Amino acid sequence: MTELELRDLRKTYSARGRPSVDAVRGIDLTLRSGELLGLLGPSGCGKSTTLRMIAGLETVTGGDILVDGSSVIARPAQQRNIGVAFENYALYPPLTVAENLAFGLKARRRAERGDVDHKVKEIAERVDLTAILDARPAGLSSGQKQRVSLARALIREPDVLLLDEPLSHLDAAQRDTTRRELKRIQKDLGHTTILVTHDQEEALSLADRIAVMKDGVIQQLGTPYEIYDSP
Ligand code: ADP
Ligand code: ADP
């Protein structure tokens, strides 16, 4: 059970010879344990930057990130126990789907061999990857890659799950199935989750609360009912 807290979180990108960009300008947010927060907002408003800072893939310019009350900003990504499924967070091309899934577990030295095989099978069944476990990423459709990314994030049983448009490349039927499965997994395992989405239906069906970001800040925060019913 894990609480995630962002305190005045900030990110300014500065590169020599270019104007600096205030991508995230002070986010305060507390996710209670097991909560799924939908993060919405126009392209460029700072959603991905926020997720990358939480995951440890981007340095923090200011503020703090607390997991169960402890600051994690000094910890490298591998020591944060945060599962990510990002579009540009690539699968390893030389490895099969099964090996890609197993890799995350082995890297953390958490599991025995038989246990790894069992977990790979279990998660593959949940997100419909059984038929392509021996395939390599290059041969997969973007929807299949997306499901592998999701499985890779879930298999580590992370405390916190960060999903950036996890269903965007799936067709309508698969999106339905995967959404339902995601909901079940999240209920079963109780991950504290942030899900970036443009899809209102996805947000409505999955999120406990919705945060709407604009220009690097959270403009609105509430239940899906409050957000979508407000004038
Ligand atoms: P979103 O995920 O909501 O589309 P991003 O977090 O990707 O937004 O981007 C927020 C802002 O930060 C945008 O103006 C974007 O161009 C800028 N940005 C993102 N990544 C970088 C980077 N590595 N260097 C400079 N600017 C960046
Ligand atoms: P997304 O919608 O996935 O956030 P972006 O276009 O914002 O897509 O970012 C894609 C990649 O390009 C990211 O790795 C981000 O860090 C980088 N990026 C985005 N904007 C800039 C920028 N202005 N300067 C440099 N890198 C950027």
GROMACS .gro file of C-alpha atoms and ligand atoms in nm:
model
  285
    1MET     CA    1   0.000   0.000   0.000
    2THR     CA    2   0.160   0.318  -0.117
    3GLU     CA    3   0.085   0.685  -0.097
    4LEU     CA    4   0.239   0.917  -0.354
    5GLU     CA    5   0.282   1.286  -0.286
    6LEU     CA    6   0.407   1.564  -0.511
    7ARG     CA    7   0.505   1.884  -0.335
    8ASP     CA    8   0.551   2.198  -0.540
    9LEU     CA    9   0.712   1.987  -0.812
   10ARG     CA   10   0.888   2.188  -1.082
   11LYS     CA   11   1.082   2.135  -1.401
   12THR     CA   12   1.260   2.391  -1.612
   13TYR     CA   13   1.440   2.264  -1.920
   14SER     CA   14   1.741   2.475  -2.000
   15ALA     CA   15   1.980   2.412  -2.285
   16ARG     CA   16   2.262   2.638  -2.396
   17GLY     CA   17   2.161   2.877  -2.671
   18ARG     CA   18   1.790   2.809  -2.628
   19PRO     CA   19   1.525   2.982  -2.419
   20SER     CA   20   1.445   2.778  -2.109
   21VAL     CA   21   1.107   2.604  -2.086
   22ASP     CA   22   0.907   2.596  -1.761
   23ALA     CA   23   0.745   2.261  -1.831
   24VAL     CA   24   0.610   2.197  -1.479
   25ARG     CA   25   0.545   2.498  -1.257
   26GLY     CA   26   0.455   2.376  -0.911
   27ILE     CA   27   0.238   2.068  -0.874
   28ASP     CA   28   0.091   1.970  -0.539
   29LEU     CA   29  -0.091   1.640  -0.539
   30THR     CA   30  -0.148   1.349  -0.302
   31LEU     CA   31  -0.258   1.010  -0.430
   32ARG     CA   32  -0.390   0.785  -0.159
   33SER     CA   33  -0.287   0.423  -0.161
   34GLY     CA   34  -0.445   0.229  -0.449
   35GLU     CA   35  -0.591   0.536  -0.612
   36LEU     CA   36  -0.598   0.574  -0.990
   37LEU     CA   37  -0.560   0.934  -1.100
   38GLY     CA   38  -0.637   1.026  -1.461
   39LEU     CA   39  -0.408   1.304  -1.585
   40LEU     CA   40  -0.553   1.505  -1.870
   41GLY     CA   41  -0.451   1.816  -2.057
   42PRO     CA   42  -0.342   1.947  -2.396
   43SER     CA   43  -0.021   1.839  -2.564
   44GLY     CA   44   0.281   2.018  -2.417
   45CYS     CA   45   0.119   2.098  -2.080
   46GLY     CA   46   0.377   1.894  -1.887
   47LYS     CA   47   0.214   1.553  -1.834
   48SER     CA   48   0.504   1.341  -1.962
   49THR     CA   49   0.759   1.554  -1.780
   50THR     CA   50   0.568   1.499  -1.455
   51LEU     CA   51   0.562   1.123  -1.505
   52ARG     CA   52   0.929   1.112  -1.601
   53MET     CA   53   1.028   1.301  -1.286
   54ILE     CA   54   0.827   1.060  -1.069
   55ALA     CA   55   0.987   0.764  -1.245
   56GLY     CA   56   1.335   0.910  -1.199
   57LEU     CA   57   1.396   0.945  -1.572
   58GLU     CA   58   1.423   1.323  -1.549
   59THR     CA   59   1.587   1.542  -1.287
   60VAL     CA   60   1.373   1.766  -1.069
   61THR     CA   61   1.423   2.142  -1.074
   62GLY     CA   62   1.236   2.206  -0.751
   63GLY     CA   63   0.997   2.056  -0.499
   64ASP     CA   64   0.977   1.698  -0.381
   65ILE     CA   65   0.834   1.354  -0.459
   66LEU     CA   66   0.739   1.138  -0.161
   67VAL     CA   67   0.653   0.770  -0.161
   68ASP     CA   68   0.496   0.669   0.169
   69GLY     CA   69   0.633   0.985   0.321
   70SER     CA   70   0.994   0.938   0.208
   71SER     CA   71   1.155   1.158  -0.053
   72VAL     CA   72   1.269   0.960  -0.356
   73ILE     CA   73   1.419   1.236  -0.568
   74ALA     CA   74   1.775   1.138  -0.475
   75ARG     CA   75   1.713   0.774  -0.571
   76PRO     CA   76   1.794   0.643  -0.918
   77ALA     CA   77   1.505   0.505  -1.124
   78GLN     CA   78   1.587   0.139  -1.051
   79GLN     CA   79   1.554   0.198  -0.678
   80ARG     CA   80   1.211   0.356  -0.689
   81ASN     CA   81   0.994   0.049  -0.759
   82ILE     CA   82   0.785   0.243  -1.005
   83GLY     CA   83   0.643   0.068  -1.311
   84VAL     CA   84   0.622   0.272  -1.629
   85ALA     CA   85   0.455   0.216  -1.963
   86PHE     CA   86   0.557   0.507  -2.188
   87GLU     CA   87   0.538   0.512  -2.563
   88ASN     CA   88   0.905   0.600  -2.599
   89TYR     CA   89   1.025   0.371  -2.323
   90ALA     CA   90   1.143   0.106  -2.565
   91LEU     CA   91   1.142  -0.272  -2.549
   92TYR     CA   92   1.477  -0.443  -2.599
   93PRO     CA   93   1.490  -0.544  -2.967
   94PRO     CA   94   1.713  -0.854  -2.932
   95LEU     CA   95   1.489  -1.009  -2.667
   96THR     CA   96   1.163  -1.196  -2.725
   97VAL     CA   97   0.843  -1.072  -2.564
   98ALA     CA   98   0.880  -1.332  -2.287
   99GLU     CA   99   1.241  -1.229  -2.230
  100ASN     CA  100   1.147  -0.862  -2.225
  101LEU     CA  101   0.892  -0.939  -1.954
  102ALA     CA  102   1.132  -1.157  -1.756
  103PHE     CA  103   1.408  -0.899  -1.782
  104GLY     CA  104   1.237  -0.654  -1.549
  105LEU     CA  105   1.198  -0.918  -1.282
  106LYS     CA  106   1.551  -1.055  -1.312
  107ALA     CA  107   1.700  -0.708  -1.310
  108ARG     CA  108   1.550  -0.664  -0.968
  109ARG     CA  109   1.677  -1.007  -0.852
  110ARG     CA  110   1.345  -1.063  -0.690
  111ALA     CA  111   1.245  -1.393  -0.832
  112GLU     CA  112   1.358  -1.750  -0.884
  113ARG     CA  113   1.364  -1.896  -1.233
  114GLY     CA  114   1.041  -2.099  -1.202
  115ASP     CA  115   0.872  -1.806  -1.041
  116VAL     CA  116   0.975  -1.580  -1.331
  117ASP     CA  117   0.832  -1.823  -1.589
  118HIS     CA  118   0.510  -1.847  -1.393
  119LYS     CA  119   0.473  -1.472  -1.366
  120VAL     CA  120   0.544  -1.419  -1.736
  121LYS     CA  121   0.270  -1.670  -1.825
  122GLU     CA  122   0.025  -1.518  -1.584
  123ILE     CA  123   0.067  -1.161  -1.702
  124ALA     CA  124   0.071  -1.273  -2.068
  125GLU     CA  125  -0.269  -1.431  -2.019
  126ARG     CA  126  -0.405  -1.123  -1.851
  127VAL     CA  127  -0.314  -0.888  -2.134
  128ASP     CA  128  -0.349  -1.136  -2.420
  129LEU     CA  129   0.016  -1.187  -2.514
  130THR     CA  130   0.033  -1.566  -2.491
  131ALA     CA  131   0.038  -1.614  -2.868
  132ILE     CA  132   0.330  -1.377  -2.921
  133LEU     CA  133   0.559  -1.462  -2.629
  134ASP     CA  134   0.833  -1.587  -2.866
  135ALA     CA  135   0.811  -1.293  -3.107
  136ARG     CA  136   1.061  -1.006  -3.107
  137PRO     CA  137   0.952  -0.641  -3.078
  138ALA     CA  138   1.036  -0.554  -3.440
  139GLY     CA  139   0.772  -0.797  -3.565
  140LEU     CA  140   0.491  -0.661  -3.349
  141SER     CA  141   0.215  -0.414  -3.427
  142SER     CA  142   0.210  -0.093  -3.225
  143GLY     CA  143  -0.090  -0.225  -3.031
  144GLN     CA  144   0.099  -0.541  -2.942
  145LYS     CA  145   0.405  -0.342  -2.836
  146GLN     CA  146   0.183  -0.131  -2.619
  147ARG     CA  147   0.042  -0.439  -2.445
  148VAL     CA  148   0.395  -0.572  -2.391
  149SER     CA  149   0.495  -0.238  -2.234
  150LEU     CA  150   0.193  -0.252  -2.007
  151ALA     CA  151   0.274  -0.612  -1.908
  152ARG     CA  152   0.636  -0.520  -1.844
  153ALA     CA  153   0.528  -0.243  -1.610
  154LEU     CA  154   0.279  -0.465  -1.427
  155ILE     CA  155   0.492  -0.776  -1.388
  156ARG     CA  156   0.725  -0.610  -1.140
  157GLU     CA  157   0.433  -0.549  -0.906
  158PRO     CA  158   0.548  -0.193  -0.853
  159ASP     CA  159   0.426   0.030  -0.572
  160VAL     CA  160   0.342   0.302  -0.819
  161LEU     CA  161   0.232   0.262  -1.178
  162LEU     CA  162   0.274   0.537  -1.440
  163LEU     CA  163   0.094   0.489  -1.769
  164ASP     CA  164   0.121   0.733  -2.059
  165GLU     CA  165  -0.161   0.674  -2.308
  166PRO     CA  166  -0.137   0.298  -2.256
  167LEU     CA  167  -0.426   0.207  -2.483
  168SER     CA  168  -0.389   0.462  -2.762
  169HIS     CA  169  -0.271   0.219  -3.031
  170LEU     CA  170  -0.526  -0.052  -2.961
  171ASP     CA  171  -0.832  -0.108  -3.174
  172ALA     CA  172  -1.172  -0.054  -3.013
  173ALA     CA  173  -1.226  -0.418  -2.912
  174GLN     CA  174  -0.878  -0.458  -2.767
  175ARG     CA  175  -0.902  -0.127  -2.588
  176ASP     CA  176  -1.219  -0.250  -2.422
  177THR     CA  177  -1.063  -0.578  -2.312
  178THR     CA  178  -0.737  -0.423  -2.199
  179ARG     CA  179  -0.915  -0.145  -2.013
  180ARG     CA  180  -1.125  -0.400  -1.826
  181GLU     CA  181  -0.818  -0.608  -1.747
  182LEU     CA  182  -0.626  -0.303  -1.634
  183LYS     CA  183  -0.909  -0.213  -1.401
  184ARG     CA  184  -0.918  -0.565  -1.258
  185ILE     CA  185  -0.541  -0.579  -1.210
  186GLN     CA  186  -0.542  -0.241  -1.045
  187LYS     CA  187  -0.823  -0.347  -0.810
  188ASP     CA  188  -0.655  -0.681  -0.735
  189LEU     CA  189  -0.306  -0.549  -0.676
  190GLY     CA  190  -0.392  -0.200  -0.555
  191HIS     CA  191  -0.126  -0.008  -0.745
  192THR     CA  192  -0.124   0.363  -0.689
  193THR     CA  193  -0.155   0.478  -1.049
  194ILE     CA  194  -0.129   0.785  -1.268
  195LEU     CA  195  -0.275   0.736  -1.613
  196VAL     CA  196  -0.228   0.998  -1.884
  197THR     CA  197  -0.506   0.986  -2.138
  198HIS     CA  198  -0.688   1.193  -2.396
  199ASP     CA  199  -0.978   0.951  -2.393
  200GLN     CA  200  -1.271   1.071  -2.187
  201GLU     CA  201  -1.429   0.726  -2.174
  202GLU     CA  202  -1.104   0.578  -2.049
  203ALA     CA  203  -1.080   0.844  -1.779
  204LEU     CA  204  -1.442   0.799  -1.678
  205SER     CA  205  -1.426   0.422  -1.655
  206LEU     CA  206  -1.088   0.393  -1.481
  207ALA     CA  207  -1.010   0.700  -1.277
  208ASP     CA  208  -1.099   0.762  -0.912
  209ARG     CA  209  -1.005   1.127  -0.962
  210ILE     CA  210  -0.905   1.340  -1.257
  211ALA     CA  211  -0.644   1.614  -1.266
  212VAL     CA  212  -0.653   1.855  -1.558
  213MET     CA  213  -0.318   2.017  -1.635
  214LYS     CA  214  -0.253   2.333  -1.831
  215ASP     CA  215   0.073   2.520  -1.883
  216GLY     CA  216   0.257   2.321  -1.619
  217VAL     CA  217   0.002   2.348  -1.338
  218ILE     CA  218  -0.305   2.155  -1.227
  219GLN     CA  219  -0.611   2.357  -1.313
  220GLN     CA  220  -0.883   2.123  -1.194
  221LEU     CA  221  -0.889   1.826  -0.961
  222GLY     CA  222  -1.192   1.617  -0.877
  223THR     CA  223  -1.392   1.303  -0.937
  224PRO     CA  224  -1.478   1.227  -1.302
  225TYR     CA  225  -1.834   1.334  -1.219
  226GLU     CA  226  -1.718   1.671  -1.086
  227ILE     CA  227  -1.482   1.733  -1.379
  228TYR     CA  228  -1.713   1.636  -1.660
  229ASP     CA  229  -2.029   1.782  -1.510
  230SER     CA  230  -1.881   2.119  -1.421
  231PRO     CA  231  -1.979   2.403  -1.656
  232ADP     P1  232   0.288   1.668  -2.250
  232ADP     O1  233   0.332   1.533  -2.204
  232ADP     O2  234   0.174   1.721  -2.170
  232ADP     O3  235   0.263   1.671  -2.396
  232ADP     P2  236   0.562   1.744  -2.201
  232ADP     O4  237   0.590   1.717  -2.057
  232ADP     O5  238   0.612   1.647  -2.301
  232ADP     O6  239   0.406   1.770  -2.220
  232ADP     O7  240   0.622   1.886  -2.239
  232ADP     C1  241   0.602   2.002  -2.160
  232ADP     C2  242   0.682   2.114  -2.220
  232ADP     O8  243   0.820   2.087  -2.202
  232ADP     C3  244   0.664   2.133  -2.370
  232ADP     O9  245   0.674   2.271  -2.396
  232ADP     C4  246   0.781   2.057  -2.431
  232ADP    O10  247   0.817   2.107  -2.555
  232ADP     C5  248   0.887   2.082  -2.327
  232ADP     N1  249   0.986   1.971  -2.321
  232ADP     C6  250   0.960   1.840  -2.298
  232ADP     N2  251   1.072   1.768  -2.295
  232ADP     C7  252   1.173   1.858  -2.317
  232ADP     C8  253   1.316   1.847  -2.326
  232ADP     N3  254   1.379   1.729  -2.309
  232ADP     N4  255   1.385   1.959  -2.348
  232ADP     C9  256   1.324   2.078  -2.362
  232ADP     N5  257   1.192   2.095  -2.353
  232ADP    C10  258   1.116   1.987  -2.331
  233ADP     P1  259   0.507   1.334  -2.572
  233ADP     O1  260   0.371   1.371  -2.621
  233ADP     O2  261   0.532   1.187  -2.571
  233ADP     O3  262   0.545   1.402  -2.447
  233ADP     P2  263   0.698   1.513  -2.685
  233ADP     O4  264   0.705   1.560  -2.825
  233ADP     O5  265   0.660   1.609  -2.580
  233ADP     O6  266   0.606   1.387  -2.687
  233ADP     O7  267   0.840   1.450  -2.644
  233ADP     C1  268   0.904   1.351  -2.719
  233ADP     C2  269   1.049   1.348  -2.677
  233ADP     O8  270   1.115   1.468  -2.721
  233ADP     C3  271   1.066   1.342  -2.528
  233ADP     O9  272   1.172   1.252  -2.497
  233ADP     C4  273   1.103   1.484  -2.487
  233ADP    O10  274   1.195   1.482  -2.378
  233ADP     C5  275   1.167   1.539  -2.611
  233ADP     N1  276   1.133   1.681  -2.629
  233ADP     C6  277   1.011   1.735  -2.632
  233ADP     N2  278   1.015   1.867  -2.650
  233ADP     C7  279   1.146   1.898  -2.660
  233ADP     C8  280   1.217   2.017  -2.678
  233ADP     N3  281   1.156   2.136  -2.691
  233ADP     N4  282   1.352   2.011  -2.683
  233ADP     C9  283   1.413   1.894  -2.671
  233ADP     N5  284   1.353   1.776  -2.652
  233ADP    C10  285   1.221   1.777  -2.646
   0.00000   0.00000   0.00000
